[in-house]
Coordinates of C-alpha atoms in Angstrom, one line a residue:
M1 CA 118.8 106.3 109.3
P2 CA 119.3 110.3 109.8
T3 CA 118.2 111.9 112.8
V4 CA 116.7 114.9 112.9
N5 CA 117.7 117.1 116.3
V6 CA 115.1 119.6 117.2
V7 CA 114.2 122.1 119.9
R8 CA 111.1 120.8 121.5
D9 CA 109.7 123.8 122.2
R10 CA 110.4 125.4 119.3
L11 CA 108.6 122.3 117.4
F12 CA 105.9 121.9 119.9
A13 CA 104.7 126.0 118.7
A14 CA 104.9 125.2 115.1
L15 CA 102.8 122.4 115.9
G16 CA 100.5 124.6 117.9
R17 CA 100.1 123.0 120.6
T18 CA 102.0 120.9 123.5
Y19 CA 102.6 117.7 124.1
T20 CA 103.3 115.1 126.5
Q21 CA 106.7 112.9 125.7
E22 CA 104.4 109.7 125.6
E23 CA 102.0 112.0 123.3
F24 CA 104.4 112.7 121.0
E25 CA 105.8 109.2 121.0
D26 CA 102.4 108.1 119.8
L27 CA 102.3 110.5 117.3
C28 CA 105.8 110.0 115.9
F29 CA 104.6 106.4 115.8
S30 CA 101.1 106.9 113.3
F31 CA 103.3 109.3 111.4
G32 CA 106.3 106.6 110.6
I33 CA 109.0 108.1 112.6
E34 CA 110.4 108.0 116.5
L35 CA 111.9 109.8 119.0
D36 CA 115.3 108.4 119.5
D37 CA 116.3 110.3 122.8
V38 CA 115.1 113.4 124.4
T39 CA 118.6 115.3 125.2
T40 CA 120.2 118.6 125.5
D41 CA 122.8 120.9 123.9
E42 CA 124.6 121.2 127.3
A43 CA 124.3 117.1 127.8
I44 CA 125.7 116.7 124.4
S45 CA 128.5 118.6 125.1
R46 CA 129.4 117.3 128.2
K47 CA 128.8 113.6 126.5
E48 CA 131.8 114.9 124.5
R49 CA 133.6 116.2 127.2
H50 CA 133.3 112.8 129.0
E51 CA 131.7 115.1 132.2
E52 CA 129.2 113.8 134.6
E53 CA 128.0 117.2 135.3
K54 CA 124.3 117.4 136.8
A55 CA 122.0 119.0 134.3
N56 CA 120.7 122.9 134.5
E57 CA 116.6 122.9 134.9
N58 CA 116.9 125.9 132.0
E59 CA 118.7 123.7 129.7
E60 CA 116.9 123.6 126.1
I61 CA 115.0 120.6 125.7
I62 CA 116.6 118.5 122.4
Y63 CA 114.3 115.7 120.3
K64 CA 116.3 113.7 118.5
I65 CA 113.6 112.2 115.8
E66 CA 114.5 109.7 113.2
V67 CA 113.1 109.9 109.6
P68 CA 113.2 107.7 107.0
A69 CA 116.5 108.0 104.9
N70 CA 114.7 108.7 101.5
R71 CA 112.2 111.7 103.3
Y72 CA 114.5 114.8 102.9
D73 CA 111.8 117.1 103.7
L74 CA 112.1 116.0 106.9
L75 CA 115.5 116.3 107.5
C76 CA 115.1 120.0 109.5
L77 CA 112.2 121.6 112.0
E78 CA 110.2 123.1 109.1
G79 CA 109.6 120.3 106.8
L80 CA 108.9 117.9 110.6
A81 CA 106.8 120.7 111.2
Q82 CA 105.0 121.1 108.2
A83 CA 104.3 117.3 107.6
L84 CA 103.1 116.4 111.3
R85 CA 100.5 119.9 110.8
I86 CA 99.4 118.0 107.4
F87 CA 98.9 114.6 109.3
N88 CA 97.4 116.4 112.1
K89 CA 94.4 117.8 109.4
Q90 CA 95.9 121.7 111.0
D91 CA 96.9 122.1 107.4
K92 CA 96.3 121.8 104.1
T93 CA 99.6 120.7 101.5
P94 CA 100.8 123.8 100.2
T95 CA 101.0 124.7 96.2
Y96 CA 104.6 125.5 95.4
T97 CA 105.0 127.9 92.5
V98 CA 107.8 129.2 90.6
A99 CA 107.5 133.3 90.1
N100 CA 106.1 134.5 87.0
I101 CA 108.5 136.3 85.3
S102 CA 109.8 136.9 81.9
K103 CA 113.0 135.5 80.7
E104 CA 115.1 138.8 80.1
S105 CA 114.4 139.7 84.1
M106 CA 115.8 136.1 85.2
H107 CA 118.8 135.9 86.6
K108 CA 121.2 133.7 84.0
M109 CA 124.2 130.9 84.6
Q110 CA 126.7 130.7 82.0
V111 CA 128.0 127.1 82.1
K112 CA 131.7 126.6 80.5
P113 CA 132.6 123.8 78.1
E114 CA 135.5 122.7 80.7
T115 CA 133.3 122.0 83.6
S116 CA 131.9 118.9 81.8
S117 CA 135.3 117.4 82.8
I118 CA 135.0 117.6 86.6
R119 CA 130.8 118.5 87.7
P120 CA 129.1 119.0 84.3
Y121 CA 125.5 120.2 86.2
I122 CA 124.7 123.3 87.7
V123 CA 120.7 124.5 88.9
C124 CA 119.9 127.7 91.0
A125 CA 116.8 129.7 92.5
V126 CA 116.2 132.2 94.2
L127 CA 114.4 132.8 97.8
R128 CA 113.5 136.1 97.6
D129 CA 112.4 138.8 100.4
I130 CA 113.2 135.9 102.8
T131 CA 113.6 136.6 106.6
F132 CA 115.8 134.9 108.8
D133 CA 115.5 135.0 113.0
E134 CA 118.7 132.9 114.3
A135 CA 116.2 129.4 114.7
S136 CA 116.0 129.4 111.4
Y137 CA 118.8 130.7 110.0
N138 CA 120.4 127.7 112.0
S139 CA 117.9 125.5 110.4
F140 CA 118.9 127.2 106.9
I141 CA 122.5 125.4 107.3
D142 CA 122.0 122.7 108.8
L143 CA 119.2 121.2 106.5
Q144 CA 122.8 122.2 104.3
D145 CA 124.9 119.7 106.3
K146 CA 122.0 117.0 106.2
L147 CA 122.0 116.6 102.6
H148 CA 125.0 117.0 102.2
Q149 CA 125.4 113.9 104.0
N150 CA 122.4 111.7 103.3
I151 CA 121.3 112.2 99.2
C152 CA 124.4 114.0 98.5
R153 CA 126.8 111.3 99.6
R154 CA 129.5 113.8 100.7
R155 CA 129.2 116.0 98.4
T156 CA 130.4 113.6 95.9
L157 CA 126.9 113.9 94.1
V158 CA 125.7 117.2 95.0
A159 CA 127.0 120.5 96.3
I160 CA 124.8 123.3 98.0
G161 CA 126.1 127.4 98.1
T162 CA 123.8 129.8 99.6
H163 CA 124.9 133.2 99.1
D164 CA 123.4 136.7 99.5
L165 CA 122.0 137.9 96.4
D166 CA 122.4 141.9 96.9
T167 CA 126.0 141.1 97.4
L168 CA 126.4 140.0 93.7
Q169 CA 126.3 140.9 90.5
G170 CA 124.5 138.8 87.6
P171 CA 124.9 137.3 85.3
F172 CA 126.8 134.4 87.1
T173 CA 129.4 132.3 85.4
Y174 CA 129.8 128.2 85.8
E175 CA 133.7 127.8 85.4
A176 CA 136.4 125.3 85.6
L177 CA 140.0 126.4 86.4
P178 CA 143.1 125.3 86.4
P179 CA 144.0 125.8 90.4
Q180 CA 146.5 128.3 90.5
D181 CA 144.1 130.7 88.7
I182 CA 141.1 130.8 91.3
N183 CA 142.3 133.6 93.7
F184 CA 139.5 134.3 96.3
I185 CA 138.9 135.1 100.5
P186 CA 137.1 131.9 101.7
L187 CA 134.1 132.3 104.2
K188 CA 135.6 132.3 107.5
Q189 CA 139.1 134.0 106.2
V190 CA 140.0 137.1 105.8
K191 CA 142.9 136.6 103.4
K192 CA 143.0 135.5 100.0
Y193 CA 144.1 132.1 98.4
R194 CA 144.9 130.9 95.5
A195 CA 142.7 127.6 95.3
D196 CA 145.8 125.2 95.2
E197 CA 146.7 127.1 98.9
L198 CA 144.0 126.6 99.9
M199 CA 143.8 122.7 99.7
E200 CA 147.2 122.6 101.5
F201 CA 145.6 124.8 104.3
Y202 CA 142.6 122.6 104.6
R203 CA 144.8 119.6 104.7
E204 CA 146.4 121.0 107.9
H205 CA 144.1 122.9 109.5
D206 CA 140.3 122.2 109.0
L207 CA 139.5 118.9 109.6
K208 CA 135.9 119.2 108.5
L209 CA 136.8 120.0 105.3
K210 CA 139.7 117.8 104.9
K211 CA 137.5 115.0 104.1
F212 CA 135.8 116.8 100.9
L213 CA 139.0 117.8 99.4
H214 CA 140.0 114.4 97.5
I215 CA 137.0 114.6 95.0
I216 CA 138.7 117.4 93.1
E217 CA 142.2 117.9 94.5
N218 CA 143.3 115.2 91.3
S219 CA 141.6 117.0 89.1
P220 CA 143.9 119.6 86.5
V221 CA 141.1 122.0 86.5
F222 CA 138.7 123.3 89.4
P223 CA 135.1 123.9 89.6
V224 CA 134.5 127.7 90.7
L225 CA 131.0 130.0 90.2
Y226 CA 131.5 134.1 89.5
D227 CA 129.7 137.0 89.1
S228 CA 129.9 139.6 86.3
N229 CA 132.5 141.3 88.3
R230 CA 134.6 138.3 88.4
T231 CA 133.5 137.8 92.2
V232 CA 134.2 134.2 93.2
L233 CA 130.8 133.1 94.9
S234 CA 132.4 129.4 96.0
L235 CA 134.3 126.7 94.9
P236 CA 132.2 123.2 94.9
P237 CA 132.5 121.3 96.4
I238 CA 134.6 122.6 99.2
I239 CA 133.7 126.0 100.4
N240 CA 131.9 129.4 99.8
G241 CA 133.6 132.7 99.3
A242 CA 133.8 134.6 102.2
H243 CA 132.2 138.2 99.6
S244 CA 128.6 136.4 99.5
A245 CA 128.1 134.9 102.9
I246 CA 124.3 135.3 104.4
T247 CA 123.8 136.8 107.8
L248 CA 120.5 137.2 109.6
K249 CA 119.6 140.4 107.7
T250 CA 120.2 138.8 104.4
K251 CA 116.8 139.8 102.5
N252 CA 117.5 137.3 99.1
V253 CA 119.4 134.4 98.5
F254 CA 121.3 133.3 95.8
I255 CA 121.0 129.0 96.1
E256 CA 123.6 127.0 93.3
C257 CA 123.5 123.3 93.6
T258 CA 126.9 121.4 90.9
A259 CA 126.9 118.1 90.8
T260 CA 128.0 114.9 88.7
D261 CA 124.1 113.7 89.1
L262 CA 121.4 116.4 87.6
T263 CA 118.2 114.2 89.2
K264 CA 119.9 114.4 92.7
A265 CA 120.3 118.3 92.2
K266 CA 117.2 118.6 91.2
I267 CA 115.7 116.6 94.4
V268 CA 118.0 118.8 96.4
L269 CA 117.4 122.3 94.9
N270 CA 113.5 121.8 95.2
T271 CA 114.2 119.9 99.2
M272 CA 115.9 123.6 99.9
V273 CA 113.4 125.6 98.4
T274 CA 110.2 124.3 99.4
T275 CA 111.0 123.9 103.0
F276 CA 112.0 127.4 102.9
S277 CA 110.3 129.5 101.2
A278 CA 107.9 129.5 103.8
Y279 CA 110.1 132.3 105.3
C280 CA 109.3 134.7 102.3
K281 CA 107.2 137.3 102.0
R282 CA 105.0 135.5 98.7
K283 CA 105.1 132.3 100.8
F284 CA 105.7 129.4 98.6
E285 CA 106.9 130.9 95.0
V286 CA 110.2 131.2 94.3
E287 CA 111.9 133.2 91.5
P288 CA 113.5 131.3 88.6
V289 CA 117.1 131.0 87.4
E290 CA 118.0 130.1 83.7
V291 CA 121.1 127.9 83.4
I292 CA 122.6 128.2 80.0
Y293 CA 125.0 125.5 78.7
S294 CA 127.3 125.7 75.9
D295 CA 125.6 124.0 73.3
G296 CA 123.1 127.2 73.5
K297 CA 120.9 124.6 75.4
A298 CA 119.0 126.6 77.8
Y299 CA 116.8 125.3 81.2
V300 CA 114.9 127.0 83.9
Y301 CA 115.0 125.5 87.8
P302 CA 113.6 124.9 89.8
D303 CA 110.8 122.8 88.5
L304 CA 108.0 122.8 90.9
S305 CA 105.6 121.0 89.1
S306 CA 103.5 117.7 90.3
Y307 CA 103.3 115.1 88.7
N308 CA 100.3 112.9 88.3
M309 CA 100.4 109.0 89.3
E310 CA 97.3 106.8 88.7
V311 CA 96.8 104.1 91.1
P312 CA 93.9 101.1 91.2
L313 CA 92.0 101.0 94.3
S314 CA 92.1 97.3 93.7
Y315 CA 96.5 97.5 94.6
I316 CA 95.8 99.2 97.3
T317 CA 93.1 97.5 99.2
G318 CA 94.8 94.0 98.0
S319 CA 98.7 95.2 98.8
I320 CA 97.4 96.7 102.6
G321 CA 94.8 93.9 103.3
V322 CA 91.5 96.3 104.1
S323 CA 88.5 97.2 102.3
F324 CA 89.1 101.1 101.9
R325 CA 86.4 103.1 99.8
A326 CA 87.7 105.7 97.5
E327 CA 87.2 108.5 99.4
E328 CA 89.2 107.2 102.5
V329 CA 92.0 106.7 100.3
T330 CA 92.1 110.3 98.9
S331 CA 91.4 111.5 102.8
L332 CA 94.6 109.6 103.6
L333 CA 96.4 110.2 101.2
N334 CA 95.6 114.3 101.9
R335 CA 96.9 113.9 105.3
M336 CA 100.3 112.7 103.9
Q337 CA 101.0 115.3 101.8
L338 CA 99.6 113.7 98.4
Q339 CA 96.8 115.3 96.6
A340 CA 94.4 112.7 95.6
E341 CA 90.8 112.3 93.9
Q342 CA 88.8 109.4 92.1
S343 CA 89.6 109.0 88.8
V344 CA 87.5 106.4 87.0
S345 CA 89.3 104.3 83.7
D346 CA 85.9 102.3 82.8
A347 CA 83.1 100.4 84.3
D348 CA 85.5 97.9 86.1
Q349 CA 88.6 99.6 87.5
C350 CA 88.4 102.8 89.8
N351 CA 92.0 104.2 90.0
I352 CA 92.6 106.8 92.5
N353 CA 94.7 109.9 90.7
V354 CA 97.4 111.2 93.5
S355 CA 99.5 114.4 92.8
I356 CA 102.7 114.3 93.9
P357 CA 104.7 117.4 95.7
P358 CA 108.1 118.7 94.4
S359 CA 108.8 118.1 98.1
R360 CA 107.7 114.4 98.0
S361 CA 110.7 113.2 95.9
D362 CA 110.3 109.7 97.4
V363 CA 107.3 109.1 96.0
L364 CA 109.0 106.8 92.4
H365 CA 106.2 103.9 92.2
P366 CA 102.6 102.7 93.3
C367 CA 103.9 101.1 96.4
D368 CA 105.3 104.2 97.8
V369 CA 101.5 105.8 97.7
M370 CA 99.8 102.6 99.2
E371 CA 102.6 102.0 101.5
D372 CA 101.5 106.1 102.7
V373 CA 97.8 105.3 102.5
A374 CA 99.1 102.0 105.0
I375 CA 100.6 105.0 107.4
A376 CA 97.8 107.0 107.4
Y377 CA 95.4 104.6 108.5
G378 CA 97.9 103.1 111.0
Y379 CA 100.0 99.6 110.7
N380 CA 98.3 98.7 114.7
N381 CA 94.9 98.9 112.4
I382 CA 95.7 97.1 110.0
P383 CA 94.1 93.5 110.5
K384 CA 96.4 90.4 111.0
R385 CA 95.9 87.5 108.4
K386 CA 98.0 84.7 107.1
L387 CA 98.3 85.0 103.2
P388 CA 96.6 81.9 102.0
S389 CA 99.7 81.5 99.6
L390 CA 102.3 81.3 103.0
K391 CA 102.8 77.7 103.7
P392 CA 105.0 77.3 106.7
L393 CA 108.0 74.5 106.4
A394 CA 107.3 71.6 108.0
L395 CA 110.1 72.3 110.6
N396 CA 109.0 75.8 111.9
Q397 CA 106.0 74.5 112.7
L398 CA 107.6 71.4 114.6
E399 CA 109.5 74.3 116.3
D400 CA 106.4 75.9 117.6
L401 CA 104.8 73.3 119.0
I402 CA 107.9 72.1 121.0
R403 CA 108.3 75.7 122.4
V404 CA 104.0 76.1 122.9
E405 CA 105.0 73.2 125.0
V406 CA 108.4 73.8 126.8
A407 CA 107.3 77.0 128.5
M408 CA 104.1 75.2 129.4
N409 CA 106.8 73.1 131.6
G410 CA 107.6 76.5 133.5
F411 CA 110.9 77.4 130.9
T412 CA 111.1 80.8 129.6
E413 CA 112.8 81.5 125.9
V414 CA 115.7 83.5 125.5
L415 CA 117.4 84.0 122.0
T416 CA 121.8 84.5 121.6
W417 CA 123.6 85.0 119.0
I418 CA 124.3 81.8 116.3
L419 CA 128.3 83.7 116.1
C420 CA 130.7 82.3 119.5
S421 CA 133.7 83.0 120.5
Y422 CA 136.4 80.4 119.6
R423 CA 137.2 79.3 123.4
E424 CA 133.5 79.7 124.3
N425 CA 132.3 77.1 121.4
F426 CA 135.8 74.6 122.6
S427 CA 137.6 74.9 125.7
M428 CA 135.4 76.7 127.7
L429 CA 132.9 73.9 126.9
N430 CA 136.7 70.8 128.0
K431 CA 135.8 70.1 124.3
K432 CA 139.0 70.2 121.9
D433 CA 138.8 71.2 118.3
D434 CA 139.2 68.4 115.3
G435 CA 139.3 70.3 113.0
S436 CA 136.0 68.9 111.4
T437 CA 133.6 70.3 113.3
A438 CA 132.7 73.7 113.3
V439 CA 132.4 76.5 111.0
I440 CA 135.3 79.5 111.5
V441 CA 134.5 82.9 110.7
G442 CA 137.9 84.6 108.7
N443 CA 139.1 88.1 109.5
P444 CA 136.0 88.5 112.8
R445 CA 135.9 92.0 113.7
S446 CA 135.2 90.6 117.2
S447 CA 137.0 87.9 119.6
D448 CA 133.1 87.3 120.3
F449 CA 132.6 86.1 116.9
E450 CA 134.8 83.8 115.9
A451 CA 133.3 81.1 115.2
V452 CA 129.8 80.1 114.4
R453 CA 127.6 77.9 117.6
T454 CA 128.0 73.7 117.6
S455 CA 126.4 74.0 120.4
L456 CA 123.6 75.9 122.4
M457 CA 124.8 75.2 125.8
P458 CA 127.5 78.5 125.3
G459 CA 124.8 81.1 125.1
A460 CA 122.6 79.7 127.9
L461 CA 125.7 80.0 130.0
K462 CA 126.6 83.1 129.7
I463 CA 122.8 84.3 129.5
V464 CA 123.4 82.7 133.7
G465 CA 126.6 84.0 134.1
H466 CA 125.4 87.4 133.8
N467 CA 122.2 87.3 136.0
K468 CA 123.9 85.3 138.6
D469 CA 121.7 87.9 140.9
H470 CA 118.3 86.5 139.4
P471 CA 116.3 85.0 142.4
K472 CA 116.7 80.9 141.6
P473 CA 116.2 78.7 140.5
I474 CA 116.3 80.1 136.5
K475 CA 114.6 77.8 134.0
I476 CA 115.5 79.1 130.2
F477 CA 115.5 77.7 126.8
E478 CA 116.5 77.9 123.2
V479 CA 115.1 76.2 120.2
G480 CA 117.8 77.6 116.9
D481 CA 120.4 76.9 114.8
V482 CA 123.8 75.1 114.8
V483 CA 125.6 74.6 112.1
H484 CA 128.5 71.9 111.6
L485 CA 131.1 71.2 108.7
D486 CA 129.2 68.5 106.4
E487 CA 131.1 68.0 102.9
S488 CA 128.1 66.6 101.3
K489 CA 126.6 69.7 100.8
D490 CA 127.6 72.2 98.6
V491 CA 128.6 74.9 100.4
G492 CA 130.5 72.4 103.2
A493 CA 128.4 72.7 106.3
A494 CA 125.0 72.3 107.2
N495 CA 122.7 73.7 109.6
R496 CA 120.5 71.9 112.7
R497 CA 117.6 72.9 114.2
L498 CA 118.1 72.3 118.4
L499 CA 116.5 72.6 121.6
A500 CA 117.9 73.4 124.4
A501 CA 117.0 73.9 128.2
L502 CA 118.8 74.8 130.9
Y503 CA 117.4 74.5 134.7
C504 CA 120.4 76.8 137.6
G505 CA 118.9 76.5 141.0
T506 CA 120.2 75.5 144.7
N507 CA 120.9 71.8 143.4
S508 CA 121.2 70.2 140.2
G509 CA 117.7 70.3 139.2
F510 CA 118.5 66.8 137.0
E511 CA 115.4 64.6 137.4
L512 CA 113.4 68.1 135.9
I513 CA 114.9 68.0 133.3
H514 CA 114.9 64.5 133.0
S515 CA 111.3 64.9 133.0
L516 CA 111.6 67.3 130.4
V517 CA 113.2 64.8 127.6
D518 CA 110.2 62.6 128.9
R519 CA 107.4 65.4 128.0
V520 CA 109.0 66.3 124.9
M521 CA 109.2 62.5 123.6
E522 CA 105.4 61.8 124.8
V523 CA 103.8 65.0 123.1
M524 CA 106.2 63.7 119.8
G525 CA 104.6 60.4 120.6
T526 CA 107.5 58.3 120.9
P527 CA 106.9 56.0 123.4
F528 CA 109.9 55.0 126.3
V529 CA 111.6 51.5 124.6
P530 CA 114.3 48.8 126.1
V531 CA 117.9 49.7 125.2
G532 CA 118.1 48.4 121.6
D533 CA 114.9 48.9 120.5
N534 CA 114.4 50.8 117.7
T535 CA 110.5 51.5 118.1
G536 CA 110.8 54.3 120.0
Y537 CA 113.4 56.1 122.1
Y538 CA 115.3 55.4 125.3
I539 CA 118.9 56.5 127.2
Q540 CA 121.8 55.6 127.6
C541 CA 125.1 56.2 129.4
S542 CA 128.1 58.7 127.5
D543 CA 131.1 60.7 128.1
A544 CA 130.5 63.9 127.5
P545 CA 133.3 66.3 128.9
E546 CA 130.9 69.2 129.3
F547 CA 128.8 66.8 131.7
L548 CA 129.8 65.5 134.9
Q549 CA 130.8 61.5 134.5
G550 CA 128.0 59.3 135.8
R551 CA 125.6 62.3 135.6
Q552 CA 124.9 62.4 132.0
A553 CA 123.2 60.1 129.1
S554 CA 122.4 60.7 125.3
I555 CA 119.1 60.2 124.1
I556 CA 118.9 57.7 121.6
Y557 CA 115.8 57.4 118.7
K558 CA 115.4 54.6 116.0
G559 CA 118.8 53.6 117.1
K560 CA 120.1 57.0 116.2
R561 CA 121.7 59.5 119.0
I562 CA 119.7 62.6 118.9
G563 CA 120.5 64.5 122.3
I564 CA 122.4 64.3 125.3
F565 CA 121.1 66.1 128.8
G566 CA 122.9 65.7 132.3
I567 CA 124.6 68.1 135.1
V568 CA 127.1 70.4 133.8
H569 CA 130.5 69.9 134.8
P570 CA 132.1 72.3 138.0
E571 CA 134.6 73.8 135.7
V572 CA 132.6 74.4 132.1
L573 CA 130.5 76.9 135.4
N574 CA 133.9 78.1 136.1
N575 CA 134.5 79.3 132.7
F576 CA 131.3 80.8 132.6
D577 CA 131.1 82.4 135.7
V578 CA 128.0 80.5 137.1
P579 CA 128.3 80.1 140.9
D580 CA 125.1 77.3 141.0
P581 CA 125.1 73.6 139.8
C582 CA 123.4 73.5 136.4
S583 CA 121.3 70.8 134.9
F584 CA 121.2 71.4 130.6
L585 CA 119.2 69.4 127.5
E586 CA 120.5 69.8 124.2
L587 CA 117.7 67.9 121.4
D588 CA 118.1 67.3 117.9
I589 CA 114.7 68.2 116.9
E590 CA 115.0 67.9 113.2
S591 CA 115.4 63.7 114.1
F592 CA 111.3 64.0 114.5
L593 CA 110.6 65.5 110.7

C-alpha cells in the first residue's frame, strides 16, 4: 500500500490538537490506516548514505503513514488531515462547486485529431486565487508524484501537468507532432531542445525521467500542448515547459491531465482540485475548462457533482453482523465523508441514500459503503460470531484439539515456512533424495526456498539453532502440512497434516517425548497394544538416519506406520548449529480420521 510522509507538527496543527504517538496510532487504526514509521528527513538521508550519525534533537519528525491503495484523497497531508477532522466530527464534508461562469468566459482546450493515435484524452481545470506557502507547494508537487506512481501507473495511463496560468494566453491546443517539429525549453533547463534531442538528453542524464521515455519514444508523433502564442506548456508524459512553471508566487494554476484512460484522468483531476481548492480564495470552488474535440463534441471539466447510491439497511447490518438503526448508519457514514440520509422505498424496506462526493472515487458498490460503516463503527467493536453456513473441516477440528492438548503439556507452538532449502530437506537430515519424494521448486528466487518440505524437522531445528541463548529446556511444537510426490493425484503431489514436537535441553528428554506420544494417543482414544495387534497402536525399532540408532522408534497404528520419535542424531544437530541434545516427534494426524 502507498506510504505518505507528513511532518508530524504540521499534521497536528491541521488536526487542531497534539497527540502522543500511541494516541495517534489508535486514531489511525480506528480510521483504517496505519502509522508505519516515525523518522526524520535527516535520518532518511543518513540511511541512504549508509551513515550511523546520531540524531539531532531539533530534527523535524516525519510520520510515514500507510493508506489504502484506492484512497487517492489520502495521498497528501491536506487530504489526510481533512479526512481525520471529519472522522473526529471536527468538520463536515465540504461541498465542492464549479465556478458559475459562462462558456464564453471559460478557457478552452482544442484537441487535434492526431492525438487519437497516442494519448487521445485530456481534462483540465483552473485553481483561481490560490495561495501557496513552502509546505503546501511541496505537498502539491508530492501529490502529483504519488498519483503518477499509483492510479496513473507510472504515467502510462495519465500524466499531470500544472502551470502558472498568468504566464500563458488561451485558448490552448492539444496536438500530436513529429518530434523534430517540437522545440521548447523544458523544466529546469536553460536552453531549447527539439523533442527528439530531449529524449537522448534524458536517456543519458536523468535517471528519474529516463524510465518514462518508453511511453512515447517509438511513436512517430509526440503529444504536446500549446497556448495561443505557440508557447509549449508540456510534452506529456515526460516534462513540462519551463515558461509556465509554477512557483510560490503563482496565484492561478492551470491543471491538465492527458490520458489513455478517460475515467482515470477524471479521477486524477478531481483528486487534485478537491484537495487543493482549500487553498483558494473561494474555498472548494474550481474554475472549469471546456475541452473541444475535432469532431465538434465539447465537454466541461471537472465534473464535481456527487452521485447517489441507495443501499438497503438490511444489507449493511447483515454483512457487518450488528443491528444498526438507520440514524446510526447515517451518522457513521457522515464521519467517512459520505453524506447519508434515510429513505423508505416501501413499508418493509428501509434504504440509506448515500451521496458520494467527487473526492471519494473508491466508492463503487454498496459493499464499499458497508465497509465504511464498519470502519467508523470500529472493527474491534463488532462481535465475533460463527456463521451458521461455516462448517469447519474435520481435519481442522482435530488439529485444534491436538494443538490445545500439546500446549497443555507445556509445549510452545511455532509456525515455520512450508518451503525450505534442498539441503535442509535432505543432506542436513542425513537423507538422500531418491527423486520420488520431494516437490522441487523450479527457478527459485532464493536458496532458502528450493523445495517443499517433506518433514517438519528442519523448521523446528532452525528455530532452536537461532535461539541457542534461550533458557533451557526449549519445548516447541508445530502442526502443519508437508508435501510428498504422489502419482495417483491429479496434481502429482499430496499434502499431509503432521504434528511435530521437539525437546531441547541439557539432556535429550527422550522420555518426555515418549510420554507426549502416549498422551496424544490416549486423548485420541487409541489403546497401547502388543506388537502385531491392529486394534490400537504400538512402537517398534526404526532406523531413520536423522535419529540415533537404538534411540528411535516408529509408531504403528492399526498396522500402518504413522509416525516416528527419537533422539536427533548429533550430525544433524551440528548441521543446524544446535549445541544441545534434542528429541523429536513427528506424527501423521490425518491417520486418525
